[in-house]
GROMACS .gro file of C-alpha atoms in nm:
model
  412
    1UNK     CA    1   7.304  -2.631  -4.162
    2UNK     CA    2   7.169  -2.457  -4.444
    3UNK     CA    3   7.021  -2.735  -4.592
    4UNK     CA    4   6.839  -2.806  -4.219
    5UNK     CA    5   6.723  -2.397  -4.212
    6UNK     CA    6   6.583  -2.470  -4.587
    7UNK     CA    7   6.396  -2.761  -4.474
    8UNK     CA    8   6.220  -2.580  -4.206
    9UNK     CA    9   6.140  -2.292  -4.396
   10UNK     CA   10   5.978  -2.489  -4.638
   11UNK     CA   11   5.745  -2.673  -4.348
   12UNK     CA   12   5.684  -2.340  -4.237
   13UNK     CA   13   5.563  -2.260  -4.601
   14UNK     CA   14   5.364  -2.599  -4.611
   15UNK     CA   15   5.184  -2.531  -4.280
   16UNK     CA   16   5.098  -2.189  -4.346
   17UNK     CA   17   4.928  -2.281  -4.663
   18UNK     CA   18   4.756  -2.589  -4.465
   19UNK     CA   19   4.651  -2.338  -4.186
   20UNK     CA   20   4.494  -2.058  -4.464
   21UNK     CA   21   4.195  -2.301  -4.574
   22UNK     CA   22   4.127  -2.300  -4.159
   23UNK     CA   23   4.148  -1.981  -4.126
   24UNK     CA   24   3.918  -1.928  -4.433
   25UNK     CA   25   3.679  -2.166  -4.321
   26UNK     CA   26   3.629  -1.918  -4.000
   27UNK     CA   27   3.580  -1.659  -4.210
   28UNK     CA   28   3.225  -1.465  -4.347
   29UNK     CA   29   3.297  -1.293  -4.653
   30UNK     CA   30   3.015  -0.956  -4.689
   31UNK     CA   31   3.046  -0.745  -5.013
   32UNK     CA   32   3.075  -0.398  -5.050
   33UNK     CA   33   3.037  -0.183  -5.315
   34UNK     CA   34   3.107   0.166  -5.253
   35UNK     CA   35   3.158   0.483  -5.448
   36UNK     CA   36   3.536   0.711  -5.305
   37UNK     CA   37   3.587   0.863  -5.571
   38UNK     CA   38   3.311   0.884  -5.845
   39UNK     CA   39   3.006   1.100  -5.852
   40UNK     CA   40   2.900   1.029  -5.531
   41UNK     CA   41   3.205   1.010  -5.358
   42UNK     CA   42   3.090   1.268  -5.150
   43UNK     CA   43   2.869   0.972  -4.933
   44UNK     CA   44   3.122   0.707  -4.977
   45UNK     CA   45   3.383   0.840  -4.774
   46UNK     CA   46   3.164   0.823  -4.459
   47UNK     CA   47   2.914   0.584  -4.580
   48UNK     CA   48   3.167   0.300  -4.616
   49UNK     CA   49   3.368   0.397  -4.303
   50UNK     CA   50   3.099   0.370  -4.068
   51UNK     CA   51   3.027   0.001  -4.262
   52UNK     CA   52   3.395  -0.110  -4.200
   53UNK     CA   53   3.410   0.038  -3.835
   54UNK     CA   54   3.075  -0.150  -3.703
   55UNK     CA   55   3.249  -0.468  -3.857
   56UNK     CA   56   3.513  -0.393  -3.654
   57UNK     CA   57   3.350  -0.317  -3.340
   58UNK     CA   58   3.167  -0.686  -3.424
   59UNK     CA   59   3.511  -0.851  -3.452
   60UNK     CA   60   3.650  -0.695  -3.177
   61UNK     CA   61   3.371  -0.900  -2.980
   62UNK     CA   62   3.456  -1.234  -3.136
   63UNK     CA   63   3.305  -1.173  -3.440
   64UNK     CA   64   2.965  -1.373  -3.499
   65UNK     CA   65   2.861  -1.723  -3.400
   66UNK     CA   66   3.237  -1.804  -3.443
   67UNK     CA   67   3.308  -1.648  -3.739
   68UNK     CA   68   3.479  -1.315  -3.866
   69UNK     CA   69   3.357  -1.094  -4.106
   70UNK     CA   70   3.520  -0.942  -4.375
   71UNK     CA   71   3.387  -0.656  -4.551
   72UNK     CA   72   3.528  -0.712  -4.861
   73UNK     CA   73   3.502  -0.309  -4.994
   74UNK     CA   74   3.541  -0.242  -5.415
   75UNK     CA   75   3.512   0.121  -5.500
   76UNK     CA   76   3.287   0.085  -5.855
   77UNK     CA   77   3.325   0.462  -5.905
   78UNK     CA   78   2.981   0.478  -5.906
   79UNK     CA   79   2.999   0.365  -6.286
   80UNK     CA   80   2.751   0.031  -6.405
   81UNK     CA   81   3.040  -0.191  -6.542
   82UNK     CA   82   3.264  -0.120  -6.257
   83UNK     CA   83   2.971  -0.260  -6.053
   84UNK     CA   84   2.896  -0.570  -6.214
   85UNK     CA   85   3.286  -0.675  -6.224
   86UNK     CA   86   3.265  -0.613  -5.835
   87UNK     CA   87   2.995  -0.836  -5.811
   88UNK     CA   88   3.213  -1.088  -5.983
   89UNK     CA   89   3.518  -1.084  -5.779
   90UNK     CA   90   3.280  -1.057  -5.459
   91UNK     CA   91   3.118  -1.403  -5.577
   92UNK     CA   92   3.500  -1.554  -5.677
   93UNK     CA   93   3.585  -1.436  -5.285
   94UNK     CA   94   3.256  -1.612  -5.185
   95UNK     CA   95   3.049  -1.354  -5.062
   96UNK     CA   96   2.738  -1.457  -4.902
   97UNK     CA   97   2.567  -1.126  -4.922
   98UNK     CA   98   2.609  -0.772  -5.129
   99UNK     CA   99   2.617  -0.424  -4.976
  100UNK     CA  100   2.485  -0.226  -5.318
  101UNK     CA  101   2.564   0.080  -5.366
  102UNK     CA  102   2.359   0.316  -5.615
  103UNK     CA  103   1.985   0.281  -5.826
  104UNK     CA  104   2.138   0.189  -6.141
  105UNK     CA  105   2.365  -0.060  -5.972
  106UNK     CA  106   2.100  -0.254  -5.814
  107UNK     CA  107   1.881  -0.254  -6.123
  108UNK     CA  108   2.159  -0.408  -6.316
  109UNK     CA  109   2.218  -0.668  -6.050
  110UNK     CA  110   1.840  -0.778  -5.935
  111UNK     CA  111   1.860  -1.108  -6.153
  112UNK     CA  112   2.235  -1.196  -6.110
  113UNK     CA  113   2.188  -1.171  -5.758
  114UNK     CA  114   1.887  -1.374  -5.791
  115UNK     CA  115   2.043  -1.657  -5.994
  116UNK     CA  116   2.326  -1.670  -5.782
  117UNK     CA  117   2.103  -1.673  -5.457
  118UNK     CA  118   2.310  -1.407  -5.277
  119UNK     CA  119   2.107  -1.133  -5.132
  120UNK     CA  120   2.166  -0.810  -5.202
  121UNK     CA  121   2.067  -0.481  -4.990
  122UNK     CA  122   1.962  -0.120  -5.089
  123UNK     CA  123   1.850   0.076  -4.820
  124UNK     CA  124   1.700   0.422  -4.895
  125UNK     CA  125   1.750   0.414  -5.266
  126UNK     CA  126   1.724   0.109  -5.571
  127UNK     CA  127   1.412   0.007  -5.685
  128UNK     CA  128   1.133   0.076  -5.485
  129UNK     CA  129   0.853  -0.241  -5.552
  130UNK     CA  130   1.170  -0.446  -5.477
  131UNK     CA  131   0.959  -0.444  -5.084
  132UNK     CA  132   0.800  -0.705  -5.272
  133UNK     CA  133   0.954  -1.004  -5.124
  134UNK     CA  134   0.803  -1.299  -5.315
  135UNK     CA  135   0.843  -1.110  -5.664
  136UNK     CA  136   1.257  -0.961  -5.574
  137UNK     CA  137   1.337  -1.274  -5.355
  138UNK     CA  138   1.711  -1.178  -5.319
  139UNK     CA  139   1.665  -0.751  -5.298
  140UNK     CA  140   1.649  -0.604  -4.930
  141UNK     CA  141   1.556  -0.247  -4.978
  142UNK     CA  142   1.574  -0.258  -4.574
  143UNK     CA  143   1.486   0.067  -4.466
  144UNK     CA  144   1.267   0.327  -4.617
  145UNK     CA  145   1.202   0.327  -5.043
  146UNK     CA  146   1.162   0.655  -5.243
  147UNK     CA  147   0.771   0.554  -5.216
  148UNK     CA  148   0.800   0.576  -4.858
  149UNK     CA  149   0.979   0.848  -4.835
  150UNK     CA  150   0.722   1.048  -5.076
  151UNK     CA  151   0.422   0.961  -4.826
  152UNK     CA  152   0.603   0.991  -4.527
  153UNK     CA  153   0.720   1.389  -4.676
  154UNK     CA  154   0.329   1.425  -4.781
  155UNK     CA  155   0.265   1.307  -4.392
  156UNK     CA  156   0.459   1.562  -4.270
  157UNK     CA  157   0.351   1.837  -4.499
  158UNK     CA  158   0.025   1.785  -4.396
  159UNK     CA  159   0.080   1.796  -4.016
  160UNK     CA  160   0.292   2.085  -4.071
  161UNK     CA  161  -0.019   2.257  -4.252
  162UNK     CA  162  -0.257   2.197  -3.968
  163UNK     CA  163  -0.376   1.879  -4.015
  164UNK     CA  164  -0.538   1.917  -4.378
  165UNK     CA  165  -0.398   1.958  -4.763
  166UNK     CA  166  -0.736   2.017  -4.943
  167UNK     CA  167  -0.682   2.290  -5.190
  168UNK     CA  168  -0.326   2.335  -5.078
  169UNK     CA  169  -0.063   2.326  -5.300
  170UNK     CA  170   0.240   2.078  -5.303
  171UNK     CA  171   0.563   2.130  -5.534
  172UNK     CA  172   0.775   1.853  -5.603
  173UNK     CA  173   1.155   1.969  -5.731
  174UNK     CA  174   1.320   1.624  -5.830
  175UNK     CA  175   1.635   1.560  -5.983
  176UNK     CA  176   1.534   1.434  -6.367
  177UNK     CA  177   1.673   1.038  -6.333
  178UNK     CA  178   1.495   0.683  -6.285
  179UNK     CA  179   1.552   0.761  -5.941
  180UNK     CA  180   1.398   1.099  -5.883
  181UNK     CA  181   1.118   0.999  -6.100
  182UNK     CA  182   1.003   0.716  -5.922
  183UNK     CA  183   0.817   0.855  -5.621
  184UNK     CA  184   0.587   1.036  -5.899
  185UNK     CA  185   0.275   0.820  -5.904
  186UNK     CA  186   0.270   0.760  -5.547
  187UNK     CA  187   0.273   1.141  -5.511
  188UNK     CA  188  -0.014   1.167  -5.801
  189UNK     CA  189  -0.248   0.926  -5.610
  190UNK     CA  190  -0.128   1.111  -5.273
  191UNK     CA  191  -0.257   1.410  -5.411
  192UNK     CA  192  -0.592   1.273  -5.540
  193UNK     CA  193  -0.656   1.116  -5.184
  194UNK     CA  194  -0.587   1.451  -4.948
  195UNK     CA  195  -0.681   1.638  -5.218
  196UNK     CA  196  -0.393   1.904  -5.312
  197UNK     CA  197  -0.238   2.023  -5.611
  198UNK     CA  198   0.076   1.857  -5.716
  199UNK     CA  199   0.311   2.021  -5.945
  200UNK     CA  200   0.613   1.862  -6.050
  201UNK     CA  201   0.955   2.106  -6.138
  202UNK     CA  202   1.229   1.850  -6.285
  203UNK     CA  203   1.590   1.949  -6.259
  204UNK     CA  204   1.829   1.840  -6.535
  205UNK     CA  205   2.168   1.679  -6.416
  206UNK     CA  206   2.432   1.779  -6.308
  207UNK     CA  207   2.150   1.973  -6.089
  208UNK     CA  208   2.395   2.327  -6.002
  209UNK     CA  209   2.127   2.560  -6.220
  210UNK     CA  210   1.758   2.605  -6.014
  211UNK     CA  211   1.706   2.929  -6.038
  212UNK     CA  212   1.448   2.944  -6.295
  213UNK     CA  213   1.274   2.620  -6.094
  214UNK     CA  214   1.267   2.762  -5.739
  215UNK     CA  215   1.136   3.118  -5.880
  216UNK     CA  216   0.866   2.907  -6.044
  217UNK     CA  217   0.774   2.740  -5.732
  218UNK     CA  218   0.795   3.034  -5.479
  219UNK     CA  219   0.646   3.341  -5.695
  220UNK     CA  220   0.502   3.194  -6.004
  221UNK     CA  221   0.319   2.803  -5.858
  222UNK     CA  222   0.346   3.011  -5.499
  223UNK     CA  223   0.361   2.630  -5.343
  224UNK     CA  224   0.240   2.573  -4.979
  225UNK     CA  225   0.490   2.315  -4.940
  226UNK     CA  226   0.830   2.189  -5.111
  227UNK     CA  227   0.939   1.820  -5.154
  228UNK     CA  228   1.263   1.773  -5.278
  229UNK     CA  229   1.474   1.491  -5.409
  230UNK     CA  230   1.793   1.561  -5.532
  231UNK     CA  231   2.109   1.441  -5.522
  232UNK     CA  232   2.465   1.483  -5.518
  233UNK     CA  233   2.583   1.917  -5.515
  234UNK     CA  234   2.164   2.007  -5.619
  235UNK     CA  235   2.062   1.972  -5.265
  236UNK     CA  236   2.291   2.254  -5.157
  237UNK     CA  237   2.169   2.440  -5.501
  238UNK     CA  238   1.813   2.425  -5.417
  239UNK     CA  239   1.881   2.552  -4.998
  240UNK     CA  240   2.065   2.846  -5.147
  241UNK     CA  241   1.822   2.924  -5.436
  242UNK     CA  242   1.521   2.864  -5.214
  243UNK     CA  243   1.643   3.078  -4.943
  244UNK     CA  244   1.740   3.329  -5.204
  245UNK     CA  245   1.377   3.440  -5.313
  246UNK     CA  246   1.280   3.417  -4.987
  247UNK     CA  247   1.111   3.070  -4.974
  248UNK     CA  248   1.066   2.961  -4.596
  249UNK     CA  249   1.274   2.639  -4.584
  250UNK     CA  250   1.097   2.523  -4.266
  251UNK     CA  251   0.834   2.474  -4.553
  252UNK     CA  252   1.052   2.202  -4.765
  253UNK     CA  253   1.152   1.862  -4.662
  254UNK     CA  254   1.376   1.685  -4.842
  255UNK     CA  255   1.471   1.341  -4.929
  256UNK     CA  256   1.698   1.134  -4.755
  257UNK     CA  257   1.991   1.182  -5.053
  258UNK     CA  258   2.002   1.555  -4.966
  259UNK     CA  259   2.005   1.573  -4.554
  260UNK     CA  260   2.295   1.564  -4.465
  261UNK     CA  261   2.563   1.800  -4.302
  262UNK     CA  262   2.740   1.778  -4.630
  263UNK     CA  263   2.446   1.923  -4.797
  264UNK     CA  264   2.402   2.220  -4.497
  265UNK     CA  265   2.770   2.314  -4.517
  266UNK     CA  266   2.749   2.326  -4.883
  267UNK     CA  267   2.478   2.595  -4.872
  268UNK     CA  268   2.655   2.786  -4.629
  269UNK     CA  269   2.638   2.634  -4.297
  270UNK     CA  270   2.314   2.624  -4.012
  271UNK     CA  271   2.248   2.955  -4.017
  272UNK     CA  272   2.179   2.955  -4.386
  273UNK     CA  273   2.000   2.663  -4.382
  274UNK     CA  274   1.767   2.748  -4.070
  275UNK     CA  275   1.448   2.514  -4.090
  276UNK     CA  276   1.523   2.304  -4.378
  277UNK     CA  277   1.360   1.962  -4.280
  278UNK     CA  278   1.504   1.575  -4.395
  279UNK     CA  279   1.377   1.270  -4.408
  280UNK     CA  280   1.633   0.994  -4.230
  281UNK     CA  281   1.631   0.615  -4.226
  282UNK     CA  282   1.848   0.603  -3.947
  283UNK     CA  283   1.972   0.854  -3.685
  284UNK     CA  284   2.176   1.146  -3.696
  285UNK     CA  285   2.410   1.305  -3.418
  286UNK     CA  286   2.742   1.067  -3.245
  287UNK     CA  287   2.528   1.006  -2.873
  288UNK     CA  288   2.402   0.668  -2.972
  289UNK     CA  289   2.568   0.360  -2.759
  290UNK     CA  290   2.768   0.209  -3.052
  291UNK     CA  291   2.970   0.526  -3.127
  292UNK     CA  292   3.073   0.490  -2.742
  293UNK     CA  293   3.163   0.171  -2.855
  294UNK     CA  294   3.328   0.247  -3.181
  295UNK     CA  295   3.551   0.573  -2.946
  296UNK     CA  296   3.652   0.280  -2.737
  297UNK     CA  297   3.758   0.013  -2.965
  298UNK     CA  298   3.982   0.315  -3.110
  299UNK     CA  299   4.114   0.420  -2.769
  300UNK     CA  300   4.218   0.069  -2.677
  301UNK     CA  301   4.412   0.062  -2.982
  302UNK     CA  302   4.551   0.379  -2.928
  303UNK     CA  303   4.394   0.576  -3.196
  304UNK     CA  304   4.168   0.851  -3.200
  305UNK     CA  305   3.777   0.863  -3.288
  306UNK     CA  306   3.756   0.835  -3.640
  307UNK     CA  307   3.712   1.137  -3.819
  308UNK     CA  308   3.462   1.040  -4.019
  309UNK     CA  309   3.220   1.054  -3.732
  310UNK     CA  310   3.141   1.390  -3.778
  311UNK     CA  311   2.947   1.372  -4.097
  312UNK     CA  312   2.691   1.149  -3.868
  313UNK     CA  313   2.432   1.129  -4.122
  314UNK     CA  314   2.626   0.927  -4.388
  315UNK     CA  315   2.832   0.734  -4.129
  316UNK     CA  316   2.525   0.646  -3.949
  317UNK     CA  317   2.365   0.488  -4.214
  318UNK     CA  318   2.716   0.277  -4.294
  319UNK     CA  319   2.618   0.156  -3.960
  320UNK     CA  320   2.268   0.064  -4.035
  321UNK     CA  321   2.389  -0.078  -4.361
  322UNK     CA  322   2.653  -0.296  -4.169
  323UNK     CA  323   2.446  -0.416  -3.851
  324UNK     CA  324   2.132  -0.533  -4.077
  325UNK     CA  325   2.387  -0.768  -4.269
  326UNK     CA  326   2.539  -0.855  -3.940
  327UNK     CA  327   2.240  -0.976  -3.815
  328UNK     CA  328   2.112  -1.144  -4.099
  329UNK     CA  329   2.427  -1.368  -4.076
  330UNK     CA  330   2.435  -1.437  -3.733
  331UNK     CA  331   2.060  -1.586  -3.789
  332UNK     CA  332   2.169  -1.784  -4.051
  333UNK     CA  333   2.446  -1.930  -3.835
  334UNK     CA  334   2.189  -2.000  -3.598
  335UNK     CA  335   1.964  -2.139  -3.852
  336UNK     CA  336   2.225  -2.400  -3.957
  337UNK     CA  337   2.342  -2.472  -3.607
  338UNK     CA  338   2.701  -2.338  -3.608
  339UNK     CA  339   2.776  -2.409  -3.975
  340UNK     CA  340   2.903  -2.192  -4.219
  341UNK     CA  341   2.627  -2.027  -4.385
  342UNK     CA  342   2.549  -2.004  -4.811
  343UNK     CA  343   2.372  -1.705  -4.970
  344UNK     CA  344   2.050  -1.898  -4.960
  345UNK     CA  345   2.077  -1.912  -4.613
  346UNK     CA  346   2.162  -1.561  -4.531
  347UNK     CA  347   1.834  -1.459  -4.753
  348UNK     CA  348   1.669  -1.656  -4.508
  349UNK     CA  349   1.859  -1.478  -4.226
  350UNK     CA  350   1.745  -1.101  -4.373
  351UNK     CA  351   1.409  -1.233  -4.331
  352UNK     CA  352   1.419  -1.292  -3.983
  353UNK     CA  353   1.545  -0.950  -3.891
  354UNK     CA  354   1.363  -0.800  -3.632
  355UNK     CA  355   1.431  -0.580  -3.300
  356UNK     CA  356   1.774  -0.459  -3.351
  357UNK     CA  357   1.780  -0.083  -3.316
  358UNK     CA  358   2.099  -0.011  -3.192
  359UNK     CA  359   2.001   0.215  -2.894
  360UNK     CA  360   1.743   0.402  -3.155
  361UNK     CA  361   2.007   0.446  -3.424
  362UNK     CA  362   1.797   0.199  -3.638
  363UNK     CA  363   1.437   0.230  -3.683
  364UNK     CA  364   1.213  -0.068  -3.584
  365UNK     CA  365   1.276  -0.285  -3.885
  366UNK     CA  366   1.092  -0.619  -3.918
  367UNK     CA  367   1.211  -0.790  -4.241
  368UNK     CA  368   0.948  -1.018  -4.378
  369UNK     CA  369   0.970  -1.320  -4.661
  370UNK     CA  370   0.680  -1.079  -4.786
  371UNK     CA  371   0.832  -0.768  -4.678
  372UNK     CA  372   1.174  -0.680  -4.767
  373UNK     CA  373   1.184  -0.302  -4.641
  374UNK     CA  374   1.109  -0.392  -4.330
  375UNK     CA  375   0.820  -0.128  -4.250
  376UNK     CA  376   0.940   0.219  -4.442
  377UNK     CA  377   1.014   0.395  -4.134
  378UNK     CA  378   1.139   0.745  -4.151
  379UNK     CA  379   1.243   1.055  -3.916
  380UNK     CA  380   1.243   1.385  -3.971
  381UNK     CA  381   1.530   1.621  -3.815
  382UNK     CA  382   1.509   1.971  -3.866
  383UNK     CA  383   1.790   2.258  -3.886
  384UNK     CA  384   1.769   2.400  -3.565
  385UNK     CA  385   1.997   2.620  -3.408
  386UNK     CA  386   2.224   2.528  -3.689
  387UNK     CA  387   2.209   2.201  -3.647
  388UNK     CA  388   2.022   1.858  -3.764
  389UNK     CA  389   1.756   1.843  -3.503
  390UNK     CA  390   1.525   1.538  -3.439
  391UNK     CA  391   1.140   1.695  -3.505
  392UNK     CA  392   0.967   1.328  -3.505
  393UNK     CA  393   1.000   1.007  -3.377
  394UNK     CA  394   0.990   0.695  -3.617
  395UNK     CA  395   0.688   0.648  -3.824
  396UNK     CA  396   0.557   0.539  -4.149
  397UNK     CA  397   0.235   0.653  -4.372
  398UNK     CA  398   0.004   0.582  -4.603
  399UNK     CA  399   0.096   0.202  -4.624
  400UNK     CA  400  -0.270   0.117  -4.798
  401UNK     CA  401  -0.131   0.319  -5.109
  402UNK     CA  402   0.221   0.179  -5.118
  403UNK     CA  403   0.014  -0.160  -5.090
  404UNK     CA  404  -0.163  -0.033  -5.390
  405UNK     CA  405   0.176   0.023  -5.586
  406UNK     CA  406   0.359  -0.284  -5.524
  407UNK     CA  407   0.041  -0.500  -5.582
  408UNK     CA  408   0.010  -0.299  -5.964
  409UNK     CA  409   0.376  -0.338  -6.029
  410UNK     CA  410   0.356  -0.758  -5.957
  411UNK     CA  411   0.131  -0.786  -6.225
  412UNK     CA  412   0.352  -0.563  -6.508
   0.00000   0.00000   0.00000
């Protein structure tokens, strides 16, 4: 008898390892870098939530052509190395695509990923002329760069001036990185083009001292407008300072690394920061169709919503992040007629992305083989009533000079 119970235990064993290269086989591995408990952490913990509950949602649904997806998630801390030995165990798990998370991250990736042929996505941060499909063949920037940002904020300065900058003048408080540095020469030729005065104020990291910067700007420059782009606790800094002098915040508009609730609380709630525009790649507030979706899922399950929802800006754009690769796949499964898609083919998938906005969540992306940002669509929601507001619908500006930019960096 025990001999018997032995023997079927160990056929047990034997199909259970037969049955895992199935069940692997049905099986779409995405990964995902993310950042819990580093620098940034203060993103990750909605960011990556939202990523692993629209997965979720998919699965619940049968998953995609077939397959389930598994958002494979590494916390890299926000730190380089711990980055590139994510990549590596993401590639040993056979990922066919790379949720990036962080500028310095996808710099240090752009030619592994390349090599490898597994695309890798960056939307709303990363390097900007990576748009540039045929020169960054595996980097999705997929929603709006730093350059578009920049001329969509100079768009809405000037339409919040009356139509015309000439002689006006435009302060620029960035946080003193790669990253906050980048929009510069797009805001230079901005500036020759409309004609305003452009003066940058850089703010050292860790970015909690702006005093001396925002008194420059307000009594000393005496700026018309304020563009900001900071990151991490500096937005709050700069709402508070700002406010402080006496600076009109419905005359700044910040970048999309310092809109969020988590940035409004941190200066003191609404009421403090009354007026204080952002720029947003995808939309803010829990009314869309998919978090009716998400509430459900939950409910059947017998849980409640998931917290995380609250902080919509961040776990919105975990959404975005997760529905773009979602739908990248399921047109590479379609591509190869049911079969298991590679890397190669899921680049070709991103490429083909076009018309999924989620109920308006998502802007109107149309990924290109040219055009890997899809169109640099932004929206701007205001502090209203103390809270984030919509003020525009989706649009996108000055593409002629971000043309002009990508075109100079192809030939460095």
């Amino acid at each position: 008898m025990k001999r018997h119970r032995i023997l079927i235990g160990a056929a047990t064993l034997a199909a259970g390892l037969a049955a895992a290269p199935a069940l692997a086989q049905k099986e779409i591995v995405i990964g995902m870098q993310c950042d819990r408990t580093g620098a940034t952490q203060t993103i990750g913990v909605f960011f990556c939530p939202g990523v692993h509950d629209y997965i979720a949602l998919v699965n619940s649904r049968g998953g995609v052509g077939g397959y389930t997806i598994r958002a494979l998630e590494i916390d890299h801390e926000y730190k380089v190395p711990q980055g590139m030995e994510s990549y590596e165990r993401h590639k040993k798990e056979g990922a066919v695509s790379i949720m990036l998370y962080g500028t310095p991250h996808t710099q240090a990736l752009t030619s592994r990923l390349t090599e490898d042929k597994i695309p890798g996505t960056s939307p709303g941060f990363g390097t900007a002329a990576a748009a540039d499909g045929k020169r960054y063949p595996y980097i999705f920037p997929v929603a709006a760069s730093y350059w578009s940002q920049a001329t969509g904020a100079v768009k809405f300065a000037k339409d919040s001036l009356g139509g015309n900058l000439k002689g006006r003048k435009i302060a620029y408080l960035y946080f003193d990185n790669p990253a906050g540095r980048e929009p510069l020469p797009v805001l230079e030729d901005l500036a020759k083009l409309e004609g305003f005065e452009l003066k940058a104020f850089a703010v050292p990291p860790p970015g909690v001292e702006m005093g001396a910067q925002a008194l420059d700007i307000a009594q000393r420059y005496r700026a018309d407008f304020v563009i900001t782009h900071l990151f991490g606790r500096s937005p709050s800094v700069s709402i508070k300072e700002l406010k402080r002098i006496g600076y009109p915040l419905s005359k700044v508009i910040s970048f999309v690394w310092g809109a969020a609730e988590a940035d409004i609380d941190a200066a003191g709630g609404g009421a403090a920061a009354e007026g204080y525009n952002t720029i947003q790649f995808a939309g803010v507030g829990g009314d869309y169709p998919v978090h009716k979706d998400i509430v459900a899922m939950y409910q059947k399950q017998g849980k409640p919503a998931p917290k995380e929802m609250a902080s919509s800006v961040y776990y919105n754009r975990g959404i975005f992040h997760a529905a773009v690769h979602v739908e990248a796949i399921r047109n590479a499964i379609k591509a190869k007629g049911g079969a298991k898609p590679s890397g190669e083919d899921v680049k070709k998938g991103f490429e083909h992305v076009k018309g999924v906005t989620l109920g308006g969540l998502m802007p109107p992306l149309q990924i290109t083989p040219e055009d890997h940002e899809g169109g640099g669509w932004i929206q701007v929601f205001t502090v209203k009533g103390g809270k984030l507001t919509k003020s525009t619908d989706w649009f996108r500006a000055y593409p002629e000079v971000i043309k002009k930019h990508i075109a100079a960096d192809a030939k460095k």
